[in-house]
Coordinates of C-alpha atoms in Angstrom, one line a residue:
Chain A
M1 CA -17.0 27.3 -22.4
A2 CA -13.8 29.4 -22.1
K3 CA -11.5 29.0 -25.0
I4 CA -8.5 28.3 -22.8
D5 CA -10.3 25.2 -21.3
V6 CA -10.6 23.8 -24.8
L7 CA -7.1 24.6 -25.9
L8 CA -5.6 23.3 -22.8
N9 CA -7.4 20.0 -23.2
E10 CA -6.4 19.8 -26.8
C11 CA -2.8 20.2 -25.8
I12 CA -3.1 17.6 -23.1
E13 CA -4.4 15.1 -25.7
R14 CA -1.7 16.0 -28.2
I15 CA 1.0 15.6 -25.5
R16 CA -0.5 12.2 -24.7
R17 CA -0.1 11.3 -28.3
G18 CA 3.6 12.1 -28.1
E19 CA 3.8 15.7 -29.2
T20 CA 5.9 18.3 -27.5
A21 CA 4.7 21.4 -25.6
A22 CA 6.5 23.5 -28.2
Q23 CA 4.4 22.0 -31.0
C24 CA 1.2 22.7 -29.2
L25 CA 2.2 26.3 -28.4
A26 CA 3.1 26.9 -32.0
S27 CA -0.4 26.0 -33.0
Y28 CA -1.9 28.6 -30.7
P29 CA 0.4 31.6 -30.7
D30 CA -2.2 34.0 -29.3
N31 CA -2.7 31.9 -26.2
A32 CA 0.9 30.6 -25.8
A33 CA 1.7 32.9 -22.9
E34 CA -1.2 31.6 -20.9
L35 CA -0.8 28.0 -22.0
E36 CA 2.9 27.5 -21.4
P37 CA 3.0 27.5 -17.6
L38 CA -0.1 25.2 -17.6
L39 CA 1.7 22.7 -19.9
K40 CA 4.7 22.6 -17.6
T41 CA 2.3 21.5 -14.9
V42 CA 0.8 18.9 -17.3
F43 CA 4.3 17.4 -17.8
S44 CA 4.7 17.3 -14.0
L45 CA 1.4 15.5 -13.7
N46 CA 2.5 13.0 -16.3
S47 CA 5.2 11.8 -13.9
I48 CA 2.4 10.1 -12.1
S49 CA 2.4 7.4 -14.9
E50 CA 5.5 6.0 -13.1
L51 CA 3.5 5.1 -10.0
K52 CA 3.1 1.4 -9.8
A53 CA 2.1 -1.2 -7.2
R54 CA 4.6 -3.7 -6.0
P55 CA 5.0 -6.4 -8.7
E56 CA 4.5 -9.2 -6.1
F57 CA 1.3 -7.6 -4.9
R58 CA 0.1 -7.2 -8.4
A59 CA 0.6 -10.8 -9.2
Y60 CA -0.8 -12.0 -5.8
A61 CA -3.9 -9.8 -6.1
K62 CA -4.5 -11.2 -9.6
A63 CA -4.4 -14.8 -8.3
Q64 CA -6.9 -13.9 -5.6
V65 CA -9.2 -12.1 -8.0
L66 CA -9.2 -15.0 -10.4
A67 CA -9.9 -17.3 -7.6
T68 CA -13.0 -15.3 -6.9
V69 CA -14.0 -15.8 -10.5
R70 CA -13.5 -19.5 -10.3
D71 CA -15.4 -19.8 -7.0
K72 CA -18.3 -17.8 -8.4
A73 CA -18.4 -20.0 -11.5
K74 CA -18.7 -23.0 -9.2
G75 CA -21.4 -21.2 -7.2
R76 CA -19.4 -21.1 -4.0
A77 CA -17.3 -19.1 -1.7
A78 CA -17.7 -15.5 -2.6
K79 CA -21.1 -15.3 -1.0
R80 CA -19.9 -17.0 2.2
F81 CA -18.1 -13.8 3.1
S82 CA -20.1 -10.8 4.1
S83 CA -17.1 -8.5 3.9
L84 CA -14.9 -7.4 1.0
R85 CA -12.0 -8.5 3.2
W86 CA -12.7 -12.2 2.3
T87 CA -9.6 -12.1 0.2
W88 CA -7.5 -11.5 3.3
A89 CA -9.4 -14.2 5.1
A90 CA -8.5 -16.5 2.2
I91 CA -4.9 -15.5 2.6
A92 CA -4.9 -16.3 6.3
V93 CA -6.5 -19.7 5.6
S94 CA -3.8 -20.3 3.0
V95 CA -1.1 -19.4 5.5
V96 CA -2.5 -21.9 8.0
A97 CA -2.6 -24.5 5.3
M98 CA 1.0 -23.8 4.3
V99 CA 2.1 -24.0 7.9
S100 CA 0.2 -27.2 8.5
A101 CA 1.7 -28.8 5.4
G102 CA 5.1 -27.8 6.6
G103 CA 5.5 -25.0 4.0
G104 CA 8.8 -23.4 4.6
T105 CA 8.3 -20.1 2.8
V106 CA 6.1 -18.4 5.4
L107 CA 8.2 -19.7 8.2
A108 CA 11.3 -18.6 6.5
S109 CA 9.9 -15.2 6.0
A110 CA 9.5 -14.6 9.7
H111 CA 12.9 -13.2 10.2
A112 CA 13.3 -11.5 6.9
I113 CA 14.4 -7.9 7.0
P114 CA 13.8 -5.2 4.4
G115 CA 15.7 -6.1 1.3
D116 CA 15.4 -9.8 1.8
P117 CA 13.5 -11.7 -0.9
L118 CA 10.9 -13.0 1.5
Y119 CA 10.3 -9.7 3.3
S120 CA 7.2 -8.9 1.2
V121 CA 5.8 -12.3 2.2
K122 CA 6.3 -11.4 5.9
R123 CA 4.4 -8.1 5.4
T124 CA 1.7 -9.7 3.4
V125 CA 1.1 -12.2 6.2
E126 CA 0.9 -9.3 8.7
R127 CA -1.8 -7.6 6.7
A128 CA -3.7 -10.7 6.3
Q129 CA -3.7 -11.2 10.1
L130 CA -4.8 -7.7 10.6
A131 CA -7.6 -8.0 8.1
V132 CA -9.1 -11.0 9.7
T133 CA -8.9 -9.7 13.3
P134 CA -12.3 -8.4 14.1
S135 CA -11.8 -6.5 17.4
D136 CA -10.1 -3.2 18.0
V137 CA -8.2 -4.6 20.9
G138 CA -7.1 -7.6 18.8
K139 CA -5.9 -5.3 16.1
A140 CA -4.0 -3.1 18.6
K141 CA -2.2 -6.1 20.0
L142 CA -1.3 -7.3 16.5
L143 CA 0.0 -3.8 15.6
A144 CA 2.0 -3.7 18.8
N145 CA 3.5 -7.0 17.7
F146 CA 4.3 -5.6 14.3
A147 CA 5.9 -2.5 15.8
D148 CA 8.1 -4.9 17.9
R149 CA 9.1 -6.7 14.7
R150 CA 10.1 -3.4 13.1
V151 CA 12.4 -2.6 16.1
Q152 CA 13.9 -6.1 15.7
E153 CA 14.4 -5.5 12.0
I154 CA 16.1 -2.2 12.8
G155 CA 18.4 -4.0 15.3
T156 CA 19.3 -6.7 12.8
M157 CA 20.0 -4.1 10.0
V158 CA 22.2 -2.1 12.4
Q159 CA 24.1 -5.2 13.5
E160 CA 24.6 -6.3 9.9
G161 CA 25.6 -2.9 8.7
K162 CA 22.6 -2.6 6.4
M163 CA 21.6 1.0 7.3
D164 CA 20.0 2.0 4.0
R165 CA 16.5 0.9 5.0
V166 CA 16.5 1.8 8.6
D167 CA 14.7 5.0 8.0
R168 CA 11.9 3.3 6.0
T169 CA 11.5 0.7 8.7
S170 CA 11.3 3.4 11.3
V171 CA 8.5 5.0 9.3
S172 CA 6.6 1.7 9.1
M173 CA 7.0 1.2 12.8
A174 CA 5.6 4.7 13.5
K175 CA 2.7 4.0 11.2
D176 CA 1.9 0.8 13.1
L177 CA 1.9 2.7 16.4
E178 CA -0.2 5.5 14.9
Q179 CA -2.7 2.9 13.8
I180 CA -2.9 1.6 17.4
G181 CA -4.0 5.1 18.4
N182 CA -6.6 5.0 15.7
T183 CA -8.0 1.7 16.9
I184 CA -8.1 2.0 20.7
G185 CA -6.9 5.6 21.4
S186 CA -8.1 9.1 20.9
G187 CA -7.5 8.9 17.2
R188 CA -10.0 6.2 16.4
S189 CA -12.9 7.0 14.1
A190 CA -16.4 5.9 14.9
S191 CA -16.3 3.1 12.4
A192 CA -13.2 1.7 14.0
K193 CA -14.8 1.0 17.3
E194 CA -16.2 -2.3 16.2
D195 CA -15.8 -4.6 13.4
K196 CA -19.1 -4.6 11.5
N197 CA -18.2 -7.5 9.3
P198 CA -17.9 -10.6 11.4
I199 CA -15.4 -13.1 10.1
M200 CA -16.1 -16.8 9.7
S201 CA -14.9 -18.9 12.6
A202 CA -12.5 -20.7 10.3
A203 CA -10.8 -17.3 9.6
T204 CA -10.9 -16.4 13.3
S205 CA -9.2 -19.6 14.2
S206 CA -6.7 -19.1 11.4
T207 CA -5.8 -15.8 13.1
S208 CA -4.4 -17.5 16.1
A209 CA -2.7 -20.1 13.9
A210 CA -1.4 -17.4 11.6
A211 CA -0.2 -15.4 14.6
A212 CA 2.1 -18.3 15.4
V213 CA 3.5 -18.2 11.9
P214 CA 6.4 -16.0 12.8
A215 CA 8.1 -18.9 14.7
P216 CA 11.2 -19.1 12.7
A217 CA 12.5 -22.1 10.9
T218 CA 15.0 -23.8 13.1
D219 CA 16.8 -25.5 10.3
A220 CA 17.8 -23.7 7.1
T221 CA 17.7 -26.9 5.1
T222 CA 14.2 -27.7 6.3
A223 CA 13.1 -24.2 5.2
F224 CA 14.7 -24.2 1.8
G225 CA 15.6 -27.7 1.0
S226 CA 19.3 -28.4 0.5
E227 CA 21.0 -26.9 -2.4
G228 CA 21.4 -29.1 -5.4
Q229 CA 17.7 -30.0 -5.3
G230 CA 16.8 -27.1 -7.6
Q231 CA 16.0 -24.8 -4.7
P232 CA 17.1 -21.2 -5.1
A233 CA 20.1 -20.3 -2.9
L234 CA 18.4 -18.0 -0.6
T235 CA 19.8 -16.3 2.5
A236 CA 19.5 -18.6 5.5
P237 CA 16.9 -17.5 7.9
R238 CA 18.0 -15.6 10.9
V239 CA 17.1 -17.6 14.0
T240 CA 16.7 -15.3 17.0
T241 CA 15.3 -16.0 20.3
M242 CA 12.9 -14.1 22.5
T243 CA 14.3 -15.6 25.6
S244 CA 15.9 -13.5 28.3
S245 CA 19.1 -13.7 26.2
H246 CA 17.3 -11.8 23.3
P247 CA 18.6 -8.3 22.7
L248 CA 15.2 -6.9 23.2
A249 CA 15.2 -8.1 26.8
S250 CA 18.5 -6.5 27.6
S251 CA 20.1 -3.2 26.7
T252 CA 23.5 -4.8 26.2
V253 CA 24.3 -7.7 23.9
T254 CA 27.3 -9.8 24.9
K255 CA 29.2 -11.9 22.5
E256 CA 27.7 -15.0 24.1
Q257 CA 24.2 -13.7 23.6
K258 CA 24.9 -12.9 19.9
V259 CA 26.2 -16.5 19.4
A260 CA 23.1 -17.9 21.2
A261 CA 20.8 -15.7 19.2
S262 CA 22.2 -16.8 15.9
A263 CA 22.2 -20.6 16.7
S264 CA 19.3 -22.8 15.9
D265 CA 17.0 -23.0 18.9
K266 CA 14.2 -25.5 19.3
S267 CA 12.8 -23.6 22.3
D268 CA 10.0 -21.0 22.0
N269 CA 11.2 -18.6 19.4
S270 CA 8.1 -16.7 18.7
H271 CA 8.3 -12.9 18.9
K272 CA 5.6 -12.6 21.5
N273 CA 5.4 -9.8 23.8
D274 CA 3.7 -11.5 26.7
E275 CA 2.4 -8.3 28.3
V276 CA 0.7 -7.2 25.2
K277 CA -0.5 -10.7 24.4
N278 CA -2.2 -11.1 27.8
A279 CA -3.9 -7.8 27.7
Q280 CA -7.7 -8.1 27.7
N281 CA -8.9 -4.6 27.0
A282 CA -7.7 -1.2 25.7
D283 CA -6.5 0.0 29.0
E284 CA -4.4 -3.1 29.5
V285 CA -3.0 -2.8 26.0
R286 CA -2.0 0.8 26.7
Q287 CA -0.3 -0.2 30.0
A288 CA 1.5 -3.1 28.2
L289 CA 2.6 -0.7 25.4
L290 CA 4.2 1.7 27.9
K291 CA 6.4 -1.2 29.1
Q292 CA 7.1 -2.3 25.6
A293 CA 8.1 1.3 24.7
E294 CA 10.5 1.5 27.5
R295 CA 12.1 -1.8 26.7
Q296 CA 12.5 -0.9 23.0
K297 CA 13.9 2.5 23.8
Q298 CA 16.5 0.9 26.0
Y299 CA 17.4 -1.5 23.2
L300 CA 17.7 1.2 20.6
Q301 CA 19.7 3.4 23.0
G302 CA 22.1 0.4 23.4
L303 CA 22.5 0.2 19.6
L304 CA 23.0 4.0 19.5
E305 CA 25.8 3.9 22.0
K306 CA 27.7 1.2 20.1
A307 CA 27.0 2.6 16.6
S308 CA 29.6 4.2 14.5
P309 CA 29.2 8.0 14.0
K310 CA 27.8 7.6 10.5
D311 CA 25.1 5.3 11.7
K312 CA 24.0 7.2 14.8
A313 CA 21.7 9.7 13.0
A314 CA 19.5 6.9 11.6
I315 CA 19.2 5.1 15.0
Q316 CA 18.4 8.4 16.7
R317 CA 15.6 9.1 14.2
A318 CA 14.3 5.6 14.9
I319 CA 14.2 6.4 18.6
D320 CA 12.5 9.7 18.0
K321 CA 9.8 8.0 15.8
L322 CA 9.4 5.3 18.4
T323 CA 8.9 7.8 21.2
A324 CA 6.4 9.9 19.2
G325 CA 4.6 6.7 18.0
Y326 CA 4.1 5.3 21.5
D327 CA 3.0 8.7 22.7
Q328 CA 0.2 8.6 20.1
A329 CA -0.5 4.9 20.7
T330 CA -1.0 5.3 24.4
K331 CA -3.0 8.5 24.3
E332 CA -6.5 8.0 25.7
D333 CA -9.7 9.7 24.7
Chain B
M1 CA -6.0 -4.6 -26.5
Q2 CA -8.3 -6.7 -28.7
N3 CA -11.8 -5.6 -29.2
E4 CA -12.7 -4.9 -25.6
E5 CA -16.3 -5.6 -26.0
H6 CA -15.5 -9.1 -27.2
I7 CA -13.2 -9.7 -24.2
V8 CA -15.8 -8.4 -21.8
R9 CA -18.4 -10.7 -23.2
R10 CA -16.0 -13.7 -22.9
A11 CA -15.4 -12.7 -19.3
Q12 CA -19.2 -12.5 -18.7
D13 CA -19.3 -16.1 -20.0
G14 CA -16.8 -17.1 -17.4
D15 CA -13.7 -17.1 -19.5
E16 CA -10.8 -16.8 -17.0
E17 CA -8.3 -15.8 -19.7
A18 CA -10.6 -12.9 -20.5
F19 CA -10.7 -11.8 -16.9
S20 CA -6.9 -12.0 -16.8
M21 CA -6.7 -9.8 -19.9
L22 CA -9.0 -7.2 -18.3
Y23 CA -7.0 -7.2 -15.1
E24 CA -3.7 -6.8 -16.9
E25 CA -5.1 -4.0 -19.0
H26 CA -6.6 -1.9 -16.2
F27 CA -4.7 -2.7 -13.0
D28 CA -2.0 -0.1 -13.2
K29 CA -4.5 2.7 -13.9
V30 CA -6.8 1.6 -11.1
F31 CA -3.8 1.6 -8.7
R32 CA -2.6 5.0 -9.8
Y33 CA -6.2 6.4 -9.4
M34 CA -6.3 4.9 -5.9
A35 CA -2.8 6.2 -5.1
L36 CA -4.0 9.7 -5.7
R37 CA -7.2 9.2 -3.7
V38 CA -6.5 7.3 -0.6
K39 CA -4.1 7.3 2.3
D40 CA -1.2 5.1 1.5
R41 CA 0.3 2.4 -0.7
S42 CA -1.2 -0.4 1.3
E43 CA -4.7 1.0 1.1
A44 CA -4.2 1.9 -2.6
E45 CA -3.3 -1.7 -3.3
D46 CA -6.1 -3.1 -1.2
M47 CA -8.6 -0.8 -2.8
A48 CA -7.3 -1.6 -6.3
Q49 CA -7.9 -5.3 -5.6
Q50 CA -11.3 -4.6 -4.3
V51 CA -12.2 -2.8 -7.5
F52 CA -11.5 -5.9 -9.5
V53 CA -13.2 -8.2 -7.0
K54 CA -16.3 -6.1 -7.0
S55 CA -16.3 -5.5 -10.8
F56 CA -15.8 -9.1 -11.7
E57 CA -18.5 -10.2 -9.3
A58 CA -20.9 -7.7 -10.8
L59 CA -19.7 -8.2 -14.4
S60 CA -23.0 -9.9 -15.4
S61 CA -24.8 -6.6 -14.7
F62 CA -22.5 -4.6 -17.1
K63 CA -24.3 -3.8 -20.3
W64 CA -22.2 -2.8 -23.3
K65 CA -24.0 0.4 -24.5
G66 CA -21.1 2.0 -26.2
A67 CA -19.5 3.2 -23.0
P68 CA -16.1 1.6 -22.5
F69 CA -15.5 -1.0 -19.8
G70 CA -12.9 1.3 -18.2
A71 CA -15.5 4.0 -17.4
W72 CA -17.7 1.4 -15.6
L73 CA -14.7 0.1 -13.8
F74 CA -13.7 3.6 -12.5
S75 CA -17.3 4.3 -11.5
I76 CA -16.9 1.3 -9.2
A77 CA -13.5 2.7 -8.1
R78 CA -14.9 6.1 -7.4
N79 CA -17.8 4.7 -5.4
L80 CA -15.5 2.6 -3.3
V81 CA -13.5 5.8 -2.5
I82 CA -16.7 7.6 -1.6
D83 CA -17.8 4.8 0.5
R84 CA -14.6 5.0 2.4
G85 CA -15.8 8.5 3.2
R86 CA -13.9 11.1 5.1
K87 CA -11.2 8.8 6.0
A88 CA -10.2 8.4 2.3
G89 CA -10.8 12.1 1.5
K90 CA -9.0 13.8 4.3
Q91 CA -6.2 11.5 5.1
P92 CA -2.8 12.2 3.7
M93 CA -2.4 10.5 0.4
T94 CA 0.2 8.0 -0.7
S95 CA 3.5 8.4 1.0
I96 CA 6.0 8.6 -1.7
D97 CA 8.3 6.4 0.2
D98 CA 5.9 3.5 -0.3
V99 CA 5.8 3.9 -4.0
V100 CA 7.6 1.7 -6.4
I101 CA 9.1 3.3 -9.5
L102 CA 9.7 0.8 -12.2
S103 CA 12.0 2.5 -14.6
N104 CA 14.9 1.6 -16.8
E105 CA 16.4 5.0 -16.3
N106 CA 19.5 5.6 -14.4
L107 CA 19.5 6.3 -10.6
E108 CA 19.7 10.1 -11.0
N109 CA 16.7 10.2 -13.3
M110 CA 14.8 7.9 -10.9
V111 CA 15.5 10.2 -8.0
E112 CA 14.4 13.3 -10.0
T113 CA 11.2 11.5 -11.1
K114 CA 10.5 10.5 -7.6
M115 CA 11.0 14.0 -6.3
E116 CA 8.8 15.4 -9.0
M117 CA 6.1 12.9 -8.2
E118 CA 6.4 13.7 -4.5
K119 CA 5.8 17.4 -5.2
V120 CA 2.8 16.7 -7.4
V121 CA 1.2 14.2 -4.9
E122 CA 1.8 16.7 -2.0
A123 CA 0.3 19.6 -4.0
A124 CA -2.7 17.5 -5.2
K125 CA -3.7 17.0 -1.5
R126 CA -4.6 20.6 -1.4
L127 CA -6.9 20.6 -4.3
T128 CA -10.7 20.6 -3.9
P129 CA -12.3 17.1 -4.0
S130 CA -13.6 17.7 -7.5
Q131 CA -10.2 18.9 -8.7
R132 CA -8.5 16.0 -7.2
E133 CA -11.0 13.6 -8.7
V134 CA -10.5 15.0 -12.2
V135 CA -6.7 14.8 -11.8
A136 CA -6.9 11.2 -10.6
L137 CA -9.1 10.2 -13.5
R138 CA -7.4 12.2 -16.3
F139 CA -3.8 11.6 -15.2
G140 CA -3.9 8.6 -12.9
A141 CA -6.4 6.5 -14.7
E142 CA -5.7 8.2 -18.1
M143 CA -9.4 8.5 -18.8
S144 CA -10.6 10.5 -21.8
I145 CA -12.7 13.6 -21.3
A146 CA -15.8 11.7 -22.3
E147 CA -15.1 8.9 -19.9
T148 CA -14.3 11.3 -17.1
A149 CA -17.5 13.2 -17.7
K150 CA -19.5 10.0 -17.6
I151 CA -17.9 8.9 -14.4
M152 CA -18.3 12.2 -12.6
G153 CA -21.8 12.8 -13.9
K154 CA -20.9 16.1 -15.6
N155 CA -20.8 17.3 -19.2
E156 CA -17.6 17.5 -21.1
G157 CA -17.4 21.3 -20.9
A158 CA -17.6 21.2 -17.2
I159 CA -14.9 18.6 -17.0
K160 CA -12.6 20.7 -19.2
A161 CA -13.2 23.8 -17.0
L162 CA -12.6 21.7 -13.9
Q163 CA -9.4 20.3 -15.4
H164 CA -8.2 23.8 -16.2
S165 CA -8.9 25.0 -12.7
A166 CA -7.2 21.9 -11.2
I167 CA -4.1 22.4 -13.3
S168 CA -4.0 26.2 -12.6
A169 CA -4.3 25.5 -8.8
L170 CA -1.7 22.8 -9.0
R171 CA 0.7 25.1 -10.8
R172 CA 0.3 27.8 -8.1
L173 CA 0.9 25.2 -5.4
L174 CA 4.0 23.8 -7.1
V175 CA 5.4 27.3 -7.6
Q176 CA 4.8 28.1 -3.9
G177 CA 6.5 24.9 -3.0
N178 CA 9.5 25.7 -5.1
N179 CA 9.7 29.2 -3.5
G180 CA 9.8 27.6 -0.1

């Protein structure tokens, strides 16, 4: 074994115990010249210790893992699922239960945007939906829906002047679109062609129920309870419509449309893209995506035209990522 | 952590508090290991959760023969990554934009730390699989040489040599990156 291997490792252990690089180098003067640049890299590597998962995910995953433990102890559940994705099926079932019981948190999260307290709930629900969707076409349709939501979130952030997370949301949108390409397009891997882990019928039916989750709360007090009852004072949910007055259906937003969009609305408020929703196979999904892409580009172009100079760059980047993402999503084999 | 052997045995007897303690002790390291091995934050979180699900389901098969629980846990983690196959190995690793930094430092230091991490994660993509594995285990999971050797199925001398070659290669890549 080369001596430098041993000395380097010794220094790594000493640095781990809190010593400085200088102290290590002083111990090995004959090898200091060779060791010094390596120890600089060791300190760079130590920056990895700052990597952490999201606190909410950490807590949520713990609850799910401990639920496994309990179920196993009772001799149930874990063996019912043939896939390691059972945890997400459980989440989807929980979402359905929460919706059925009138739970407001999931509903209220439907129109959260990056930075809102419930945004992580929204994204968690999306991942659960994806995990329990067995078919590639189903996944592609879900991902198209998620990309649509990202565009809506960008629109809301622009309208509310919250530009700091537009770029991140654009990246998420691009990833969703890229993943469509990986499921039904030329980018898909062999294993993505079919889901080899059939999901229980309960989870499958929960998918369609969970897909309806994004219908927004129509009444802030219903979602959060009225203040004074010990409920946290959260931001009221944004109630937007997907009717013909919705910004996504039109490239211009009149004042009347904005007012209508912000008012409570008991009509169909789900963020459904009917063309994508009705697609039956990969080709139909691609055709629907082309129309969705055009509509979203027009919407973002409308925002770009009205934006202040300082906001234009971020919106243009969103348009560029949207264009590239849809090119990838609609590329055939 | 209290005597880990005692806690593992309590967990094997179904003690939920013991499971909770094992999770709290090891989750961050498992996540960091996955963040250096798989595509993005979502996948790293998913995989980290799967490590614990799998390990807790199989806990009854763990035999305390002097090897620490962490080494067994990361064997499971490593096997999960291998099972993911080419998709995990060749896909870009964690996007730094997805990473949460929890720090009490001021904003400027946080930005510097994030930039440093970004450079390291980018450079680590270009290491060989074995070099990336040793970096993930030694610096992500903070495993000892002995534990890393056991997980990778090599002797300690080989691990030290691999560690040296990984750090040397990483240094060259970081210097190239700084020179543009």
